[in-house]
Amino acid sequence: MNKTIQELEKMARKLRYNVVQMIGVGQKGHLGGSCSLADIVAVLYFSRMKHKPENPSWEDRDRFLLSKGHAALIQYAALAEAGYFSKDEINKVKSLGAMLQGHPDMKTTPGIEANTGSLGQGLSMACGIAAGLKLDKKESNVYCIIGDGEIAEGQIWEAAMTASYYKLDNLVVFLDKNNLQATGQIIRRYNTNPLVEKWLAFGWHVLETDGHNIKEIIETLDKADTIKGQPKLIIAHTIKGKGIPFAEDVVAFHNGELTQDQFEQACKELT
Amino acid sequence: MKIQNPRQVYGETLLELGKENKNIVVLEADLSKSTMSCLFEEQFPNRFFEMGIGEANMTSFAAGLSLTGKVAFTNSFAVFASGRAYDQIRQAICISKLNVKIVGSSAGLSDFGDGSTHQSVEDAAIMRAIPNMTVLVPADGIETRKMTRKIAAYNGPVYMRLNRNDLPDVFPEDEEYEIGEPYLVREGNDIVVFANGIMVSKALNAAEILDKTGISVRVINVSSLKPINEEKIKKFAVGVKGIITAEEHSLIGGLADVITFILRGQNSPIECVGIEDRFGQSAHSYDELLVEYGLTPENIIRSVKKLLS
């Protein structure tokens, strides 16, 4: 799955397009936080991670946990594009009995590693997986994505202590710093900054990247791979709703509806 | 009657299991010398995870370990294991039926000195309400050992509630233990007492006393609150003049609810012995608390007489 940067950029656009398709018209959906992650998710699934869509439980795979589980749509888009399940499932998302639930569900969806969505818990689970892989002397990495709103949850910091105490250097965490939580700007609603100082103090190796620059995301992951003995945090500077101009940095699209016009406009932007 | 400490037995059994199965991992929130997970830690430091005083993270971390094929046992006091980690148990473990065993130590009023903050009167109710969860309350050391071995072999979430203090043996050594089964501990024809935990031995005490007055009491150990073999419960309730439930737990959401629900529609009168809707408190001894909260053979005898009058 070694794609060129141009191919990955194209893939990220396609993932955003799929997210818009899943939200459709007149239904609520987490557009903003899904789109802020599209480039990172494209790099992980189509360039970085060892995985086999035809064998989701392959034991030497890298793991991906979306701790900010409300952005499930972007992961569903990637899983569908990677071939974990038929793209038809995308049209049935969140309908009664559907494979694709409102938040990631490992029991219904191939490729989902854990049930996440109650915020603050996915990172602890990622730590547990990383520790289990180390016990078994596996080389796999665990990739986990957390949000800048999510880190208000105290459990994130319990997990942060655990990861450094147990030297989980097979754990790479992206912090999706899109600066918005459901009700407004993070710095005005409940400021979780400063980030670098906090994570350094908790014993992590901290890196930063433009979360929408594919080349820089890859280079940052390369750097992270060289760090041993510590868990790694990559602060990804992102824009909520990225790729859909009318939704960029607009809090209403955290979990909003699209009108017919907006839907068409978004589709046009992404094709 | 032999007396054993369930925590000690649990710790020794974990150690045995650790020797037999390299996938057993044990997690602790700084109470290892009380929960007795310290016995496992001494032998298997690599498979023992001290998680600090952080039950929420411990519980989700255990879920993660189980996702790599481990059989994870989390340990804390029952009140914290169930209460502080409720959402983690629900979200990370029960929805996806992960193989994590939550062991609530010092359950009920058994941590007598520490008072209401450390005594769990509602833990079984909280755990029982979660879909996919199995909820178990052993009556003694023998059952604790059999149960611990059985839940390690069962693939799915379990909450096991352990008493802090010594308990007399009531479970037959040669009887096989199965999750979900109620056990006949003593035969009798006038009244049946469905009990679990420490209240099984209290019910036996009551039955012995009543036996001398010509009243015959059947005692059933309902150590599995969920799942439960309903047909057996109904069968055990046949042919008596009255039914009693006895538990060291709130009357809301525990054994009283389980039994009265299963036996709804039948004709025998029912009395429930348990903790009224209130918290625990400190005392100098466990027995003092058991008396204060009505968890005694005498109170069971009173209920029997009421049912027979």
Coordinates of N, CA and C in Angstrom, one line a residue, chain A residues 124-242:
Chain A
S124 N -6.6 4.6 27.0 CA -6.3 3.6 28.0 C -6.3 2.2 27.4
M125 N -7.3 2.0 26.5 CA -7.4 0.7 25.8 C -6.2 0.5 24.9
A126 N -5.8 1.6 24.2 CA -4.7 1.5 23.3 C -3.4 1.2 24.1
C127 N -3.3 1.7 25.3 CA -2.2 1.4 26.2 C -2.2 -0.1 26.6
G128 N -3.4 -0.6 26.9 CA -3.5 -2.0 27.2 C -3.1 -2.9 26.1
I129 N -3.5 -2.5 24.9 CA -3.2 -3.3 23.7 C -1.7 -3.3 23.5
A130 N -1.1 -2.1 23.6 CA 0.3 -1.9 23.4 C 1.1 -2.8 24.4
A131 N 0.6 -2.8 25.7 CA 1.3 -3.6 26.7 C 1.1 -5.1 26.4
G132 N 0.0 -5.5 25.9 CA -0.2 -6.9 25.6 C 0.7 -7.3 24.4
L133 N 0.8 -6.5 23.4 CA 1.7 -6.8 22.3 C 3.1 -6.9 22.8
K134 N 3.5 -6.1 23.7 CA 4.9 -6.1 24.2 C 5.1 -7.5 25.0
L135 N 4.1 -7.8 25.8 CA 4.2 -9.1 26.5 C 4.4 -10.3 25.5
D136 N 3.8 -10.2 24.4 CA 3.9 -11.3 23.4 C 5.1 -11.0 22.4
K137 N 5.9 -10.0 22.7 CA 7.0 -9.7 21.9 C 6.7 -9.5 20.4
K138 N 5.6 -8.8 20.2 CA 5.1 -8.5 18.8 C 5.8 -7.1 18.4
E139 N 6.0 -7.0 17.1 CA 6.6 -5.7 16.6 C 5.5 -4.7 16.2
S140 N 4.2 -5.0 16.4 CA 3.2 -4.1 15.9 C 3.1 -2.8 16.6
N141 N 2.7 -1.8 15.9 CA 2.5 -0.5 16.6 C 1.0 -0.3 16.8
V142 N 0.7 0.5 17.8 CA -0.7 0.9 18.1 C -0.8 2.4 17.8
Y143 N -1.7 2.8 16.9 CA -2.0 4.2 16.6 C -3.3 4.5 17.2
C144 N -3.3 5.7 17.9 CA -4.5 6.1 18.6 C -4.8 7.6 18.3
I145 N -6.0 8.0 18.1 CA -6.3 9.4 17.8 C -7.2 9.9 18.9
I146 N -6.7 11.0 19.5 CA -7.5 11.6 20.6 C -7.8 13.1 20.1
G147 N -8.8 13.7 20.8 CA -9.2 15.1 20.4 C -8.7 16.1 21.4
D148 N -8.6 17.3 21.0 CA -8.2 18.4 22.0 C -9.3 18.7 22.9
G149 N -10.5 18.4 22.6 CA -11.6 18.6 23.6 C -11.6 17.4 24.5
E150 N -11.4 16.2 23.9 CA -11.4 15.0 24.7 C -10.4 15.0 25.9
I151 N -9.3 15.7 25.7 CA -8.3 15.6 26.8 C -8.7 16.3 28.1
A152 N -9.9 16.9 28.1 CA -10.5 17.4 29.4 C -10.8 16.2 30.3
E153 N -11.0 15.0 29.7 CA -11.3 13.8 30.5 C -10.1 13.4 31.3
G154 N -10.3 13.2 32.6 CA -9.2 12.9 33.5 C -8.5 11.6 33.1
Q155 N -9.3 10.7 32.6 CA -8.7 9.3 32.3 C -7.6 9.4 31.3
I156 N -7.7 10.4 30.4 CA -6.6 10.6 29.4 C -5.3 10.8 30.1
W157 N -5.3 11.5 31.2 CA -4.0 11.7 32.0 C -3.6 10.5 32.8
E158 N -4.6 9.7 33.2 CA -4.2 8.5 33.9 C -3.5 7.6 32.9
A159 N -4.1 7.5 31.6 CA -3.5 6.7 30.6 C -2.1 7.3 30.2
A160 N -2.0 8.6 30.2 CA -0.7 9.2 29.8 C 0.4 8.8 30.8
M161 N 0.0 8.8 32.0 CA 1.0 8.3 33.1 C 1.4 6.9 32.9
T162 N 0.4 6.1 32.6 CA 0.6 4.6 32.4 C 1.5 4.4 31.2
A163 N 1.3 5.1 30.1 CA 2.1 4.8 28.9 C 3.5 5.1 29.1
S164 N 3.8 6.2 29.8 CA 5.2 6.5 30.0 C 5.8 5.6 31.1
Y165 N 5.0 5.3 32.1 CA 5.5 4.4 33.2 C 5.9 3.0 32.6
Y166 N 5.1 2.5 31.7 CA 5.4 1.2 31.1 C 6.2 1.3 29.8
K167 N 6.7 2.5 29.5 CA 7.6 2.7 28.3 C 7.0 2.1 27.1
L168 N 5.7 2.5 26.8 CA 5.0 1.9 25.6 C 5.5 2.6 24.3
D169 N 6.7 2.3 23.9 CA 7.2 3.0 22.7 C 6.6 2.4 21.4
N170 N 5.7 1.4 21.5 CA 5.0 1.0 20.3 C 3.6 1.7 20.2
L171 N 3.5 2.8 21.0 CA 2.2 3.5 20.9 C 2.5 4.9 20.3
V172 N 1.7 5.2 19.3 CA 1.8 6.6 18.6 C 0.5 7.2 18.7
V173 N 0.4 8.3 19.3 CA -0.9 9.0 19.5 C -1.0 10.3 18.7
F174 N -2.0 10.5 17.9 CA -2.2 11.8 17.3 C -3.2 12.6 18.1
L175 N -2.9 13.8 18.4 CA -3.8 14.7 19.1 C -4.4 15.6 18.0
D176 N -5.6 15.4 17.7 CA -6.3 16.2 16.6 C -6.6 17.6 17.2
K177 N -5.7 18.5 17.0 CA -5.9 19.9 17.6 C -6.6 20.7 16.6
N178 N -7.9 20.6 16.5 CA -8.7 21.4 15.6 C -9.3 22.6 16.3
N179 N -9.0 22.8 17.6 CA -9.4 24.0 18.4 C -10.8 24.2 18.7
L180 N -11.7 23.2 18.3 CA -13.1 23.4 18.6 C -13.6 22.2 19.3
Q181 N -14.5 22.5 20.3 CA -15.3 21.4 20.9 C -16.7 21.6 20.5
A182 N -17.6 20.8 21.0 CA -19.0 20.8 20.5 C -19.7 22.1 20.6
T183 N -19.3 22.9 21.7 CA -20.0 24.1 21.9 C -19.2 25.4 21.7
G184 N -18.0 25.2 21.1 CA -17.3 26.5 20.8 C -15.8 26.3 20.8
Q185 N -15.1 27.4 20.8 CA -13.6 27.4 20.8 C -13.1 26.8 22.1
I186 N -12.1 25.9 22.0 CA -11.6 25.3 23.2 C -11.0 26.3 24.1
I187 N -10.3 27.3 23.6 CA -9.7 28.3 24.5 C -10.7 29.2 25.2
R188 N -11.9 29.2 24.7 CA -13.0 30.0 25.4 C -13.9 29.1 26.2
R189 N -14.1 27.9 25.8 CA -15.1 27.0 26.5 C -14.4 26.3 27.7
Y190 N -13.3 25.6 27.4 CA -12.6 24.9 28.5 C -11.2 24.7 28.0
N191 N -10.3 25.5 28.3 CA -9.0 25.5 27.7 C -8.2 24.3 28.2
T192 N -7.8 23.5 27.2 CA -7.0 22.3 27.5 C -5.5 22.6 27.2
N193 N -5.2 23.8 26.8 CA -3.8 24.1 26.5 C -3.1 24.5 27.8
P194 N -1.8 24.5 27.9 CA -0.8 24.2 26.8 C -0.6 22.7 26.7
L195 N -0.4 22.3 25.4 CA -0.4 20.9 25.2 C 1.0 20.3 25.3
V196 N 2.0 21.0 24.7 CA 3.4 20.4 24.6 C 3.9 20.2 26.1
E197 N 3.8 21.2 26.9 CA 4.3 21.2 28.2 C 3.6 20.1 29.0
K198 N 2.3 19.9 28.9 CA 1.6 18.9 29.6 C 2.1 17.5 29.3
W199 N 2.2 17.2 28.0 CA 2.6 15.9 27.5 C 4.1 15.6 27.8
L200 N 4.9 16.6 27.7 CA 6.3 16.4 28.1 C 6.4 16.1 29.6
A201 N 5.6 16.8 30.4 CA 5.6 16.5 31.8 C 5.2 15.1 32.2
F202 N 4.3 14.6 31.3 CA 3.8 13.2 31.6 C 4.7 12.2 31.0
G203 N 5.9 12.6 30.5 CA 6.9 11.6 30.1 C 6.8 11.1 28.6
W204 N 6.1 11.9 27.8 CA 6.0 11.5 26.4 C 7.0 12.2 25.5
H205 N 7.3 11.6 24.4 CA 8.1 12.3 23.4 C 7.1 13.0 22.5
V206 N 7.2 14.3 22.4 CA 6.2 15.2 21.7 C 6.7 15.7 20.4
L207 N 5.9 15.5 19.3 CA 6.2 16.0 18.0 C 5.0 16.8 17.5
E208 N 5.2 17.6 16.5 CA 4.1 18.4 16.0 C 4.1 18.3 14.5
T209 N 2.9 18.4 13.9 CA 2.8 18.4 12.4 C 1.6 19.2 12.0
D210 N 1.7 19.7 10.7 CA 0.5 20.2 10.1 C -0.3 19.0 9.7
G211 N -1.5 18.9 10.3 CA -2.3 17.7 10.1 C -2.9 17.6 8.7
H212 N -2.7 18.5 7.9 CA -3.2 18.5 6.5 C -2.1 18.4 5.5
N213 N -0.9 18.2 5.9 CA 0.2 18.1 5.0 C 0.7 16.7 5.0
I214 N 0.3 16.0 3.9 CA 0.6 14.5 3.9 C 2.1 14.2 4.1
K215 N 2.9 15.0 3.4 CA 4.4 14.8 3.4 C 4.9 15.0 4.8
E216 N 4.4 16.1 5.5 CA 4.9 16.4 6.8 C 4.4 15.3 7.8
I217 N 3.2 14.8 7.6 CA 2.7 13.7 8.5 C 3.6 12.5 8.4
I218 N 3.9 12.2 7.2 CA 4.8 11.0 7.0 C 6.2 11.2 7.6
E219 N 6.7 12.4 7.4 CA 8.1 12.7 8.0 C 8.0 12.6 9.5
T220 N 6.9 13.1 10.1 CA 6.8 13.1 11.5 C 6.6 11.7 12.1
L221 N 5.9 10.9 11.3 CA 5.8 9.4 11.7 C 7.2 8.8 11.6
D222 N 8.0 9.1 10.6 CA 9.3 8.6 10.5 C 10.2 8.9 11.7
K223 N 10.1 10.2 12.1 CA 10.8 10.6 13.3 C 10.3 9.9 14.5
A224 N 9.0 9.7 14.7 CA 8.5 9.0 15.8 C 9.0 7.6 15.9
D225 N 9.2 7.0 14.7 CA 9.7 5.6 14.7 C 11.1 5.4 15.3
T226 N 11.9 6.5 15.3 CA 13.3 6.5 15.8 C 13.3 6.6 17.3
I227 N 12.2 6.9 17.9 CA 12.2 7.2 19.4 C 11.9 5.9 20.1
K228 N 12.8 5.5 21.0 CA 12.6 4.3 21.8 C 12.5 4.6 23.3
G229 N 11.7 3.7 24.0 CA 11.6 3.8 25.4 C 10.6 4.8 25.9
Q230 N 9.8 5.4 25.0 CA 8.8 6.4 25.4 C 7.6 6.3 24.5
P231 N 6.4 6.6 25.0 CA 5.3 6.7 24.0 C 5.4 8.0 23.3
K232 N 4.8 8.1 22.1 CA 4.9 9.3 21.3 C 3.6 10.0 21.0
L233 N 3.6 11.3 21.2 CA 2.5 12.1 20.9 C 2.7 13.0 19.7
I234 N 1.9 13.0 18.7 CA 2.0 13.9 17.6 C 0.9 14.9 17.7
I235 N 1.2 16.1 18.0 CA 0.1 17.2 18.0 C -0.1 17.6 16.5
A236 N -1.3 17.2 16.0 CA -1.6 17.5 14.6 C -2.4 18.8 14.6
H237 N -1.8 19.8 14.0 CA -2.6 21.1 13.8 C -3.5 21.0 12.7
T238 N -4.8 21.0 13.0 CA -5.8 20.7 11.9 C -6.9 21.8 11.9
I239 N -7.7 21.7 10.9 CA -8.9 22.6 10.8 C -10.1 21.7 10.8
K240 N -11.0 22.0 11.7 CA -12.3 21.2 11.8 C -13.1 21.5 10.5
G241 N -13.5 20.5 9.9 CA -14.3 20.6 8.6 C -13.4 20.8 7.4
K242 N -12.1 20.6 7.5 CA -11.2 20.9 6.4 C -11.6 20.2 5.1

